C-alpha positions in Angstrom: 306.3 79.5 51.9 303.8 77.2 54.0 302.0 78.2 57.0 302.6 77.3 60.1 301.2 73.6 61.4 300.2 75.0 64.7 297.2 77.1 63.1 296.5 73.8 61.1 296.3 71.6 64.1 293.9 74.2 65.5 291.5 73.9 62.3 291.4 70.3 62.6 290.8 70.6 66.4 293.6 67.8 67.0 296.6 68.0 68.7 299.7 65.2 67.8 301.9 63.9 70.2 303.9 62.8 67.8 304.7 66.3 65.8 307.1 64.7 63.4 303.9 62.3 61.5 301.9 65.7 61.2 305.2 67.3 59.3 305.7 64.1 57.5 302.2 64.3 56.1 302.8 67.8 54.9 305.8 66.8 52.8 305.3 66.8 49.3 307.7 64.3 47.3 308.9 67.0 45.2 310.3 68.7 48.6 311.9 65.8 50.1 313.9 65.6 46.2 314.7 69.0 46.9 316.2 68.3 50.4 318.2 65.4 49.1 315.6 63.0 52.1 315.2 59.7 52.1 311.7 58.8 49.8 310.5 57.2 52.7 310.4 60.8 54.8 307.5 62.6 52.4 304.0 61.9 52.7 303.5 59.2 50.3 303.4 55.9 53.3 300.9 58.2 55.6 298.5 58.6 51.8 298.5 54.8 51.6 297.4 54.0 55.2 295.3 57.4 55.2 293.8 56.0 51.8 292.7 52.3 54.0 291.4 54.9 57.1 289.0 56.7 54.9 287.8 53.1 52.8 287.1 51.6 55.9 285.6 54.5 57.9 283.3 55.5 54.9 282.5 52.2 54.0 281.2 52.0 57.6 279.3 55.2 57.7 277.6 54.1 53.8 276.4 50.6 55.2 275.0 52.4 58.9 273.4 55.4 56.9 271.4 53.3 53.9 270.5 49.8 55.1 268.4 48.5 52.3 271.3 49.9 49.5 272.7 46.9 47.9 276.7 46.1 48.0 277.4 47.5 44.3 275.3 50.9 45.1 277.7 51.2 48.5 280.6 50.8 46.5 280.1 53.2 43.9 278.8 55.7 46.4 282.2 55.1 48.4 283.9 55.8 45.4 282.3 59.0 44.5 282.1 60.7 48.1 286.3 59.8 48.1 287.7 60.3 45.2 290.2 63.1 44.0 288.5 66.0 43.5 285.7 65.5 46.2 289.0 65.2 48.8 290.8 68.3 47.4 287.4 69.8 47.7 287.3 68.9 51.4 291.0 70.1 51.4 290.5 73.5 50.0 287.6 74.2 52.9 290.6 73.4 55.4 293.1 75.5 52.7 295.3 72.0 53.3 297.6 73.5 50.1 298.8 76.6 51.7 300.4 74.4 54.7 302.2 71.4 52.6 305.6 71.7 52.2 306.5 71.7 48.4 309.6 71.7 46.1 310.3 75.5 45.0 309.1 73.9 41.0 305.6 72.2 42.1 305.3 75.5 44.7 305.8 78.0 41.1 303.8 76.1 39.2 300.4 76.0 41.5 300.8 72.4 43.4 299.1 74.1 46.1 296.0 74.1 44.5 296.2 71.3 42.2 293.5 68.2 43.4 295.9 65.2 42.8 298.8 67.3 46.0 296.2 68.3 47.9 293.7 65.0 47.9 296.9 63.0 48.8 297.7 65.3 51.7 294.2 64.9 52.7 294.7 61.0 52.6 298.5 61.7 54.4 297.2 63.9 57.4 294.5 60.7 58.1 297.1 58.4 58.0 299.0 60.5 60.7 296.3 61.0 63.0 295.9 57.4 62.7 299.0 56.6 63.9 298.8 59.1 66.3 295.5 58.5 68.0 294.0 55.9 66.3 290.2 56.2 65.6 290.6 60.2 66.3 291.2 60.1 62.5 287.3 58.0 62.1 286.4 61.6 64.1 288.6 63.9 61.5 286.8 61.9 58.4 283.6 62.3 59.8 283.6 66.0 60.6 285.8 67.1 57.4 285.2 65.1 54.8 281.5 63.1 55.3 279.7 66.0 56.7 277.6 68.2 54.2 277.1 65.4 51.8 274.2 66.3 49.9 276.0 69.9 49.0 278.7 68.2 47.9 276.8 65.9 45.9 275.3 69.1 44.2 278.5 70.8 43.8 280.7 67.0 41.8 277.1 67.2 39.9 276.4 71.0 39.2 276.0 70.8 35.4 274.0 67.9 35.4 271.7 69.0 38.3 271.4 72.4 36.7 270.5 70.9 33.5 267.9 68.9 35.1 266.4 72.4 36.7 266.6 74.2 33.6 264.3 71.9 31.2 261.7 71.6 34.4 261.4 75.1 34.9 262.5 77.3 32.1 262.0 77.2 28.0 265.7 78.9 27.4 268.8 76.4 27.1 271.6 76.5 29.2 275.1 77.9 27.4 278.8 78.5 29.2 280.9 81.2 28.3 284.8 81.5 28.8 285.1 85.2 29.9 288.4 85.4 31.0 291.7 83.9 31.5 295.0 84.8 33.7 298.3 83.4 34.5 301.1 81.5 32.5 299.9 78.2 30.8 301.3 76.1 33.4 299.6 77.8 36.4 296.0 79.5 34.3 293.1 80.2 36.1 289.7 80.2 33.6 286.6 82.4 34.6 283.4 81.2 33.1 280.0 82.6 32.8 276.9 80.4 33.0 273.8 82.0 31.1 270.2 80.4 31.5 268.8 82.0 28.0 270.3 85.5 27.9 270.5 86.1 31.5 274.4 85.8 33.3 273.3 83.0 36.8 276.8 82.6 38.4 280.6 82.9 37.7 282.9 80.4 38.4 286.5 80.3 38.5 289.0 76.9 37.8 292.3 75.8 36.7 290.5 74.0 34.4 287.3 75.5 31.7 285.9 72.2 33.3 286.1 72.9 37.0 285.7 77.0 36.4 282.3 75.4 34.4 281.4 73.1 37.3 281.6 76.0 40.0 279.4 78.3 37.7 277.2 75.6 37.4 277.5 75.7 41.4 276.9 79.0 42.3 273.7 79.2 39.3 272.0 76.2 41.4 272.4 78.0 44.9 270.7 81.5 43.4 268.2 79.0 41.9 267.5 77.6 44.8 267.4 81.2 46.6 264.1 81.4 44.1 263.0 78.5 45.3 263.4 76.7 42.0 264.4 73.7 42.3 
């Protein structure tokens, strides 16, 4: 069961005129199947203009925010600060998944959580607040999704970056540790442990060993940086 949009619309401090495009960009293909609607009536149209919004309002934000960075440095930055798991990242901070209306299959089997649903109703609700109040939507990007970049940045590159701390600052190696695992194998959520040496640094928890690895990583770099080692 989804939330209700009216506590959404007050998290993204927008309010629609046009109701129907906010529902429409909630509306997972696998519901409107469900419903026996049209393919035109789920969100799929509002991802594709959302996906052009977000190009060309980050593209804009790169070029005013590092003048002297050359055009295939911009690009690849664009791509990294907008790709899938950095918008279903942005998504989970607004807990997008939990208001998307989904098929009663794609709802059992975790599609509220899973990046590729929730990164395209990120890309959906720009597209409808496009259409809705134009450049409100360069407002919504700017606030939700290019804020806070450099933690970001250190939470797509946590096992790198903690790598990097590690051999500057300590003799012991880095190891992860799977140390626990729940749910059916189409809906598993892995814990991991991340030890620096013998000592346990942070826990992380994924649908993925990857992404439970890369939150570990994470939390190990903020307690790090608690220590001041950086």
């Amino acid at each position: 069961m989804s939330k209700d949009l009216k506590e959404l619309e007050g998290k993204i401090g927008y309010k629609f005129d046009d109701f129907t495009l906010f529902t429409k960009a909630m509306i997972h293909s696998s519901y409107a199947n469900e419903k026996h609607l049209p393919k035109y009536e789920c969100n799929e149209r509002l991802e594709f203009l959302g996906d052009a919004v977000l190009e060309l309002v980050s593209s804009e934000f790169l070029f005013h925010n590092n003048p002297k960075l050359p055009e295939g440095e911009l690009t690849k930055t664009r791509a990294s600060m907008v790709c899938e798991p950095a918008l279903a990242f942005c998504a989970r901070d607004l807990d997008l998944g939990e208001y998307l209306l989904l098929g009663k299959g794609e709802d059992a089997t975790g599609g509220r959580k899973r990046e590729s649903v929730t990164s395209d109703a990120m890309e959906a609700l720009i597209g409808a607040i496009y259409l809705d109040g134009g450049f409100n939507a360069k407002e919504f990007i700017h606030r939700f999704i290019l804020k806070d970049l450099e933690n970001k940045k250190l939470f797509f590159d946590s096992k790198t970056i903690l790598q990097e701390i590690v051999q500057a600052n300590f003799k012991e190696v880095i190891s992860y540790h799977l140390i626990g695992e729940e749910g059916p194998d189409h809906n598993k959520i892995f814990r991991v442990a991340v030890h620096i040496g013998e000592e346990e640094y942070g826990v992380g928890e994924g649908r993925t060993k990857k992404a439970a690895e890369q939150e570990a990583a994470y939390i190990s770099i903020l307690k790090l940086h608690e220590k001041n080692i950086k």
